[in-house]
Short mmCIF file of C-alpha atoms in Angstrom, two decimals:
data_model
loop_
_atom_site.label_atom_id
_atom_site.label_comp_id
_atom_site.label_asym_id
_atom_site.label_seq_id
_atom_site.Cartn_x
_atom_site.Cartn_y
_atom_site.Cartn_z
CA MET X 4 -102.23 9.03 92.12
CA GLU X 5 -98.72 9.91 94.62
CA THR X 6 -97.80 6.15 93.56
CA ILE X 7 -98.22 6.86 89.26
CA ILE X 8 -95.74 10.19 89.38
CA LEU X 9 -93.84 8.24 91.14
CA ALA X 10 -93.32 6.17 88.08
CA VAL X 11 -93.23 8.55 85.83
CA VAL X 12 -90.60 10.28 88.01
CA ILE X 13 -88.39 7.06 88.17
CA ALA X 14 -88.93 6.09 84.27
CA VAL X 15 -87.71 9.82 83.02
CA VAL X 16 -84.34 9.03 85.64
CA VAL X 17 -84.21 6.30 83.91
CA LEU X 18 -84.30 7.30 79.99
CA GLY X 19 -82.23 9.94 80.87
CA ALA X 20 -79.56 8.47 82.40
CA LEU X 21 -79.39 5.22 79.21
CA GLY X 22 -79.26 8.50 76.89
CA GLY X 23 -75.65 9.98 78.08
CA LEU X 24 -75.15 6.84 78.23
CA LEU X 25 -75.06 6.37 74.21
CA ILE X 26 -73.45 10.14 74.03
CA THR X 27 -70.27 9.29 75.71
CA SER X 28 -69.74 5.61 74.55
CA ARG X 29 -70.22 7.12 70.77
CA LEU X 30 -67.62 9.89 71.63
CA LYS X 31 -65.50 7.54 72.50
CA LYS X 32 -65.39 5.94 68.83
CA PRO X 33 -61.85 7.44 66.55
CA LEU X 34 -62.65 10.16 63.73
CA PRO X 35 -61.66 9.10 60.42
CA PRO X 36 -57.78 9.99 58.62
CA PRO X 37 -58.28 13.64 56.60
CA PRO X 38 -58.70 13.96 53.07
CA PRO X 39 -55.08 14.01 51.33
CA SER X 40 -54.34 16.80 50.42
CA PRO X 41 -52.57 17.90 46.99
CA PRO X 42 -49.20 18.11 46.16
CA SER X 43 -47.17 21.05 46.20
CA LYS X 44 -45.10 22.43 43.64
CA THR X 45 -41.44 21.28 46.16
CA ASP X 46 -42.18 16.76 46.49
CA LEU X 47 -43.10 16.46 42.56
CA THR X 48 -40.42 14.11 40.84
CA ALA X 49 -39.06 12.81 38.01
CA PRO X 50 -41.08 9.77 36.54
CA PRO X 51 -39.51 7.10 38.25
CA ALA X 52 -37.15 4.96 35.21
CA GLU X 53 -39.43 2.38 32.49
CA PRO X 54 -38.41 -1.63 34.08
CA HIS X 55 -36.29 -3.75 31.64
CA VAL X 56 -37.41 -7.25 30.93
CA GLY X 57 -35.24 -10.23 30.15
CA ASP X 58 -30.96 -9.77 30.00
CA GLU X 59 -32.36 -5.84 30.84
CA ALA X 60 -33.35 -6.52 34.20
CA GLU X 61 -32.69 -5.05 37.55
CA THR X 62 -33.02 -4.38 41.33
CA PRO X 63 -34.31 -1.46 41.79
CA ARG X 64 -32.63 1.40 43.39
CA ASP X 65 -32.82 4.46 44.62
CA GLU X 66 -31.53 7.67 42.63
CA GLN X 67 -31.29 10.86 43.49
CA ARG X 68 -33.92 12.49 41.59
CA ARG X 69 -34.14 16.58 40.51
CA THR X 70 -37.75 18.83 41.30
CA ILE X 71 -39.60 21.00 39.19
CA GLU X 72 -37.48 23.62 39.97
CA GLU X 73 -33.56 22.47 40.06
CA VAL X 74 -34.37 21.93 36.13
CA ASP X 75 -32.71 24.33 33.98
CA LEU X 76 -35.17 25.81 31.27
CA PRO X 77 -34.55 27.44 28.18
CA GLY X 78 -34.82 30.82 29.21
CA GLY X 79 -36.46 32.81 25.78
CA GLY X 80 -33.97 35.15 25.75
CA ALA X 81 -30.55 33.32 26.44
CA PRO X 82 -29.07 32.62 23.53
CA THR X 83 -28.60 28.79 21.65
CA THR X 84 -25.01 26.88 21.82
CA VAL X 85 -24.67 25.38 18.63
CA GLU X 86 -21.72 23.62 17.67
CA GLU X 87 -19.73 23.49 14.26
CA PRO X 88 -19.03 20.75 12.84
CA PRO X 89 -15.98 19.61 12.89
CA ALA X 90 -12.89 20.77 9.56
CA ALA X 91 -13.04 19.06 6.74
CA GLU X 92 -9.82 17.10 6.79
CA LYS X 93 -7.22 18.81 4.57
CA ALA X 94 -5.74 18.08 1.45
CA PRO X 95 -3.50 15.48 1.97
CA GLU X 96 0.05 18.43 0.54
CA ILE X 97 1.60 18.12 -3.16
CA GLU X 98 5.20 16.50 -2.88
CA ILE X 99 7.75 17.95 -5.28
CA PRO X 100 10.12 15.04 -5.66
CA GLU X 101 13.63 15.46 -7.03
CA PRO X 102 14.04 15.07 -10.95
CA SER X 103 15.03 12.15 -12.83
CA ALA X 104 18.19 12.76 -14.85
CA GLY X 105 20.81 12.29 -12.45
CA ARG X 106 18.67 9.18 -9.67
CA LEU X 107 21.26 6.45 -9.64
CA ILE X 108 24.35 8.34 -9.88
CA ARG X 109 23.28 10.42 -7.16
CA LEU X 110 22.45 6.21 -5.90
CA ARG X 111 25.70 4.85 -6.88
CA ALA X 112 27.37 4.83 -3.73
CA ARG X 113 24.87 2.70 -2.86
CA LEU X 114 24.25 0.90 -5.14
CA SER X 115 28.27 0.07 -5.60
CA ARG X 116 28.76 -0.85 -1.67
CA SER X 117 27.19 -3.41 -1.69
CA GLN X 118 26.97 -4.34 -5.48
CA ASN X 119 30.71 -3.93 -5.37
CA ALA X 120 31.96 -7.95 -4.33
CA LEU X 121 31.78 -9.03 -8.07
CA GLY X 122 33.90 -7.14 -9.37
CA LYS X 123 36.82 -6.89 -6.35
CA GLY X 124 36.05 -10.65 -6.59
CA LEU X 125 36.78 -10.34 -10.25
CA LEU X 126 40.30 -8.06 -10.49
CA THR X 127 41.14 -9.96 -7.64
CA LEU X 128 41.43 -13.03 -9.73
CA LEU X 129 42.81 -11.64 -13.07
CA SER X 130 45.47 -10.36 -10.79
CA ARG X 131 46.92 -13.07 -10.20
CA GLU X 132 50.23 -13.62 -11.82
CA HIS X 133 49.58 -16.76 -13.65
CA LEU X 134 45.88 -17.80 -14.53
CA ASP X 135 45.53 -21.32 -14.63
CA GLU X 136 42.68 -23.54 -14.60
CA GLU X 137 41.62 -24.12 -11.33
CA THR X 138 42.29 -19.93 -11.72
CA TRP X 139 39.28 -20.02 -13.75
CA GLU X 140 37.46 -21.82 -13.03
CA GLU X 141 37.41 -19.55 -9.65
CA ILE X 142 36.49 -16.79 -11.92
CA GLU X 143 33.04 -18.59 -13.36
CA ASP X 144 32.19 -19.55 -9.77
CA THR X 145 32.36 -16.44 -9.02
CA LEU X 146 30.44 -14.63 -11.76
CA LEU X 147 27.64 -18.05 -11.24
CA THR X 148 27.56 -16.77 -7.51
CA ALA X 149 26.08 -13.21 -8.81
CA ASP X 150 23.37 -14.64 -11.38
CA VAL X 151 25.33 -13.40 -14.53
CA GLY X 152 23.65 -16.67 -15.65
CA VAL X 153 25.64 -20.01 -17.67
CA GLN X 154 25.60 -18.13 -21.55
CA PRO X 155 26.08 -14.85 -20.17
CA THR X 156 28.93 -16.33 -17.82
CA GLN X 157 30.28 -18.55 -20.37
CA GLU X 158 30.83 -16.06 -23.08
CA LEU X 159 32.59 -13.65 -20.12
CA VAL X 160 35.36 -16.24 -19.73
CA GLU X 161 35.96 -17.04 -23.05
CA ARG X 162 36.17 -13.71 -23.97
CA LEU X 163 38.52 -12.79 -21.11
CA ARG X 164 41.08 -15.70 -21.64
CA GLU X 165 41.70 -14.27 -25.14
CA ARG X 166 41.52 -11.19 -23.81
CA VAL X 167 44.24 -12.04 -21.48
CA LYS X 168 46.64 -13.92 -23.42
CA VAL X 169 47.34 -10.81 -25.83
CA LEU X 170 47.30 -8.84 -23.04
CA GLY X 171 50.55 -10.39 -21.69
CA THR X 172 52.19 -8.06 -18.46
CA ARG X 173 48.36 -7.20 -16.85
CA THR X 174 48.83 -4.47 -14.75
CA PRO X 175 45.88 -3.40 -11.40
CA GLU X 176 44.45 -0.72 -14.78
CA GLU X 177 45.02 -2.33 -17.44
CA LEU X 178 42.43 -5.41 -15.85
CA ARG X 179 40.25 -2.41 -14.85
CA GLY X 180 39.32 -1.55 -17.95
CA LEU X 181 39.52 -4.88 -19.28
CA LEU X 182 36.66 -6.00 -17.14
CA ARG X 183 35.39 -2.91 -17.31
CA GLU X 184 35.28 -3.15 -20.81
CA GLU X 185 33.47 -6.93 -20.81
CA LEU X 186 31.63 -6.63 -18.99
CA LEU X 187 29.58 -2.96 -20.09
CA LYS X 188 29.08 -5.84 -23.92
CA LEU X 189 27.57 -8.02 -21.46
CA VAL X 190 24.93 -5.65 -20.27
CA GLY X 191 23.99 -3.79 -23.64
CA THR X 192 25.44 0.06 -24.43
CA ASP X 193 23.10 -0.08 -27.41
CA MET X 194 19.73 -0.55 -26.14
CA ASP X 195 17.13 1.25 -25.88
CA ARG X 196 15.86 2.21 -22.44
CA VAL X 197 14.00 5.07 -22.38
CA VAL X 198 10.83 4.06 -20.65
CA LYS X 199 8.34 5.34 -23.90
CA THR X 200 5.41 8.09 -22.34
CA GLU X 201 5.27 9.93 -25.14
CA PRO X 202 3.99 8.54 -28.43
CA GLU X 203 4.00 10.94 -31.70
CA SER X 204 -0.04 10.61 -32.87
CA ARG X 205 -1.54 10.94 -29.64
CA LYS X 206 -2.48 11.07 -25.21
CA PRO X 207 -1.79 9.99 -23.30
CA GLY X 208 0.91 7.02 -22.91
CA ILE X 209 -0.74 4.47 -21.90
CA VAL X 210 2.22 1.32 -19.77
CA MET X 211 0.96 -1.71 -18.09
CA VAL X 212 2.96 -3.02 -14.77
CA VAL X 213 2.29 -6.58 -14.30
CA GLY X 214 4.84 -8.90 -11.71
CA VAL X 215 3.75 -11.28 -8.51
CA ASN X 216 2.83 -9.91 -5.44
CA GLY X 217 5.87 -8.89 -3.46
CA THR X 218 8.56 -8.44 -5.52
CA GLY X 219 7.43 -3.88 -5.02
CA LYS X 220 5.06 -4.01 -8.63
CA THR X 221 2.38 -1.55 -6.77
CA THR X 222 5.81 0.63 -5.25
CA THR X 223 7.33 1.17 -8.71
CA THR X 224 4.04 1.58 -9.92
CA GLY X 225 4.15 4.68 -7.52
CA LYS X 226 7.29 5.24 -8.74
CA LEU X 227 7.00 5.64 -11.54
CA ALA X 228 4.65 8.31 -11.23
CA ARG X 229 6.66 10.38 -9.20
CA VAL X 230 9.56 9.68 -11.82
CA LEU X 231 7.43 11.01 -14.31
CA VAL X 232 5.33 14.26 -12.62
CA ALA X 233 9.11 15.25 -11.17
CA ASP X 234 10.18 14.82 -15.60
CA GLY X 235 6.73 17.85 -16.31
CA ARG X 236 4.07 14.78 -17.26
CA THR X 237 0.78 14.38 -15.47
CA VAL X 238 -0.88 11.31 -15.04
CA VAL X 239 -4.16 8.97 -14.20
CA LEU X 240 -3.80 5.22 -12.63
CA GLY X 241 -5.68 2.58 -12.72
CA ALA X 242 -5.81 0.57 -9.61
CA ALA X 243 -6.43 -2.55 -12.09
CA ASP X 244 -5.27 -5.00 -8.85
CA THR X 245 -8.67 -5.69 -7.83
CA PHE X 246 -8.41 -8.79 -5.73
CA ARG X 247 -5.91 -7.34 -2.97
CA ALA X 248 -8.03 -4.98 -0.69
CA ALA X 249 -5.25 -3.19 -0.01
CA ALA X 250 -3.33 -2.83 -3.31
CA ALA X 251 -6.20 0.54 -5.31
CA ASP X 252 -6.00 1.71 -1.71
CA GLN X 253 -1.49 2.14 -1.23
CA LEU X 254 -1.87 3.74 -4.87
CA GLN X 255 -4.14 6.56 -4.45
CA THR X 256 -2.03 6.91 -1.79
CA TRP X 257 0.64 8.00 -3.68
CA GLY X 258 -1.48 9.15 -6.37
CA GLU X 259 -2.87 11.91 -3.98
CA ARG X 260 0.95 12.94 -3.00
CA VAL X 261 2.19 13.81 -6.09
CA GLY X 262 -1.30 14.97 -7.46
CA ALA X 263 -1.96 12.04 -10.23
CA TYR X 264 -5.57 11.31 -10.30
CA THR X 265 -7.34 7.41 -9.38
CA VAL X 266 -9.01 5.79 -10.88
CA ARG X 267 -10.29 2.53 -8.64
CA GLY X 268 -13.32 0.02 -8.63
CA PRO X 269 -14.70 -2.33 -6.23
CA GLU X 270 -12.90 -5.39 -4.19
CA ALA X 271 -12.82 -8.32 -6.30
CA GLY X 272 -14.71 -6.59 -9.31
CA ASP X 273 -13.70 -7.16 -13.02
CA PRO X 274 -9.51 -5.40 -13.16
CA ALA X 275 -10.05 -4.88 -17.43
CA SER X 276 -13.37 -2.95 -16.49
CA VAL X 277 -11.22 -0.74 -13.93
CA ALA X 278 -8.14 -0.69 -16.70
CA PHE X 279 -11.00 0.59 -19.48
CA ASP X 280 -12.02 3.18 -17.67
CA ALA X 281 -8.45 4.80 -16.54
CA VAL X 282 -7.56 4.85 -19.93
CA LYS X 283 -10.40 6.89 -21.24
CA GLU X 284 -10.33 8.58 -17.96
CA GLY X 285 -7.04 9.64 -19.03
CA LYS X 286 -7.94 11.14 -22.60
CA GLU X 287 -11.23 12.77 -20.83
CA MET X 288 -8.31 14.63 -18.87
CA GLY X 289 -6.01 15.10 -21.65
CA VAL X 290 -3.99 13.73 -19.12
CA ASP X 291 -0.04 12.43 -20.73
CA VAL X 292 0.33 9.24 -19.01
CA VAL X 293 -1.90 6.75 -17.86
CA LEU X 294 0.04 4.07 -15.83
CA ILE X 295 -1.87 1.02 -14.73
CA ASP X 296 -1.58 -1.78 -11.91
CA THR X 297 -2.31 -5.47 -12.41
CA ALA X 298 -3.02 -8.20 -10.29
CA GLY X 299 -0.42 -10.03 -9.66
CA ARG X 300 -0.95 -13.55 -7.85
CA LEU X 301 1.13 -16.72 -8.54
CA HIS X 302 2.94 -16.59 -11.49
CA THR X 303 2.06 -20.56 -12.39
CA LYS X 304 -1.84 -20.31 -12.30
CA THR X 305 -3.69 -20.46 -16.01
CA GLY X 306 -6.21 -17.88 -14.80
CA LEU X 307 -3.54 -15.37 -14.16
CA MET X 308 -2.21 -14.92 -17.18
CA ASP X 309 -5.52 -15.32 -18.84
CA GLU X 310 -6.95 -11.62 -16.49
CA LEU X 311 -3.98 -9.39 -17.80
CA GLY X 312 -4.37 -11.03 -21.54
CA LYS X 313 -7.28 -10.17 -21.36
CA VAL X 314 -6.94 -6.63 -20.19
CA LYS X 315 -3.97 -5.96 -22.65
CA ARG X 316 -7.13 -6.36 -24.74
CA VAL X 317 -9.95 -4.08 -22.98
CA VAL X 318 -7.57 -1.72 -23.63
CA GLU X 319 -6.39 -1.11 -26.67
CA LYS X 320 -9.23 -0.67 -27.79
CA HIS X 321 -8.41 3.00 -26.66
CA ALA X 322 -5.30 2.76 -28.31
CA PRO X 323 -2.14 -0.07 -28.05
CA LEU X 324 0.68 -0.34 -25.23
CA ASP X 325 3.25 1.94 -25.30
CA GLU X 326 4.91 0.00 -22.55
CA VAL X 327 4.72 -3.52 -20.99
CA LEU X 328 6.45 -3.39 -17.98
CA LEU X 329 7.74 -6.57 -15.76
CA VAL X 330 8.51 -5.22 -12.12
CA LEU X 331 11.12 -8.84 -10.74
CA ASP X 332 12.89 -8.63 -7.84
CA ALA X 333 16.30 -9.46 -7.72
CA THR X 334 17.24 -11.09 -4.31
CA THR X 335 14.91 -13.93 -7.22
CA GLY X 336 18.10 -14.49 -9.02
CA GLN X 337 17.26 -17.26 -11.24
CA ASN X 338 12.92 -17.90 -9.93
CA GLY X 339 12.81 -14.90 -11.44
CA LEU X 340 14.15 -15.69 -14.58
CA VAL X 341 10.66 -19.22 -14.34
CA GLN X 342 8.42 -15.72 -13.41
CA ALA X 343 10.21 -13.18 -16.18
CA ARG X 344 9.49 -16.23 -19.15
CA VAL X 345 5.62 -16.58 -17.84
CA PHE X 346 4.71 -13.69 -18.21
CA SER X 347 6.51 -12.82 -21.17
CA GLU X 348 4.07 -15.16 -23.22
CA VAL X 349 1.25 -13.80 -21.90
CA VAL X 350 1.74 -9.90 -22.18
CA ASP X 351 5.01 -9.30 -24.85
CA ILE X 352 7.04 -7.37 -22.76
CA THR X 353 8.88 -4.50 -23.70
CA GLY X 354 10.97 -3.07 -20.37
CA ILE X 355 11.99 -4.55 -16.98
CA VAL X 356 12.18 -3.07 -13.21
CA LEU X 357 14.53 -5.05 -11.62
CA THR X 358 13.71 -4.42 -7.91
CA LYS X 359 15.27 -4.28 -4.44
CA LEU X 360 18.82 -4.38 -5.72
CA ASP X 361 20.75 -2.92 -3.14
CA GLY X 362 21.28 -5.56 -0.59
CA THR X 363 21.56 -9.06 -0.66
CA ALA X 364 21.17 -9.07 -4.16
CA LYS X 365 23.91 -10.46 -6.71
CA GLY X 366 24.15 -7.71 -10.17
CA GLY X 367 25.03 -10.22 -12.54
CA ILE X 368 20.82 -10.28 -12.79
CA VAL X 369 21.02 -7.27 -15.20
CA ILE X 370 22.81 -9.91 -16.98
CA ALA X 371 20.83 -13.08 -16.54
CA VAL X 372 17.76 -10.87 -17.62
CA GLN X 373 18.44 -10.00 -20.39
CA ASN X 374 19.56 -13.06 -21.87
CA GLU X 375 16.96 -15.21 -21.22
CA LEU X 376 14.46 -11.68 -22.19
CA GLY X 377 15.79 -10.04 -25.13
CA VAL X 378 14.64 -6.65 -23.06
CA PRO X 379 16.60 -4.66 -21.52
CA VAL X 380 16.47 -3.17 -18.46
CA LYS X 381 15.09 -0.46 -18.17
CA LEU X 382 14.55 1.47 -13.90
CA ILE X 383 16.29 -0.15 -10.82
CA GLY X 384 14.45 0.14 -7.44
CA LEU X 385 17.70 0.44 -4.66
CA GLY X 386 15.89 1.53 -1.97
CA GLU X 387 12.47 1.75 -0.08
CA GLY X 388 12.33 5.47 0.19
CA PRO X 389 10.06 7.35 -2.48
CA ASP X 390 12.82 8.67 -4.37
CA ASP X 391 14.49 5.10 -5.44
CA LEU X 392 13.55 4.52 -8.29
CA ALA X 393 16.04 5.20 -11.62
CA PRO X 394 16.32 4.47 -15.03
CA PHE X 395 19.22 2.30 -15.75
CA ASP X 396 22.35 3.39 -16.72
CA PRO X 397 24.96 1.08 -17.86
CA GLU X 398 27.75 2.79 -17.77
CA ALA X 399 26.71 3.59 -13.90
CA PHE X 400 26.10 0.72 -12.54
CA VAL X 401 29.10 -1.75 -14.58
CA ASP X 402 31.18 1.59 -12.09
CA ALA X 403 29.11 0.49 -9.41
CA LEU X 404 30.13 -2.92 -9.76
CA LEU X 405 34.04 -2.62 -9.73
CA GLY X 406 33.78 0.00 -6.69
CA ASP X 407 36.11 2.81 -7.31
#
């Protein structure tokens, strides 16, 4: 009996010891981590930038980001600032050109500074005590060098020979008067040099300007618009030189300066269509004059001549042309005469504009071109200024050649 009781007590003790060991081992195991707490407002950041691909891919880099509290949100009561659109560009200021009357007189000093070598050279030769054959040959050379032309030179020398022989003794004043008379005969005082812009029975007057690129054709058209506006006329410009990119812009700028409207078409478009629209617009607006600037590529190209003929025919569906002005560079000399002949065969030139007559130009080109075409010089350009285009006055021109 005692043995049984002892065995039971030992078993209870052993079971208790085993239970204590199990509890101790469980206490020694680490507890699982607590669940993450929800993020606070201060931890919110902007979403990361979108990744790039291909050539735009790059290594991500840390960027300073703002929290939501640092971002200014629009408030209900704060005023919203609206930027005003930029002001429209101001219209160009309208210029008031100087009147055309007397322009050549005012520009005479400039002309005489560059041109009177011809007059002074002739006066010096004619003042020699003995006018032998060698002297007359020098006089011929002087005239030819000044671009007077062969036939006009021969005529002038022949008349001078006769008059000097009759005159006998020659004072400087008599020689100057003699030479002035003969030069005036060559230049021509009886030609009609008025630019026809006022037809009697209709409006507007129609003027077409032709010439080779580089002679100052578009600039001359713009300057002529200034002359007409200065004389109280209203003008529409037709930019029919559609083959030169800057021509229409250049002409429009000239027109805006004096308040003249410019009709233009697409680049490389049909020149005749632009000319037709310009005359139509001029009639509807009731202006006094329509000036048409035409293409001026190389005068040897048959295509250009055909185009000019087409422009003329199309314009004349509205009304006849009142003027066809040929613009020539006075510095080109005899080459300018070749150009003049070609253009005159296509569009019936009625007047000549000589540009760049100052500087290196020879005054004799006025005589030569008139003799070649039988057409008067009506306008001359004496410089780069906007008002350096003047009506041609034969007497003022010859006086400038001879000097004071």
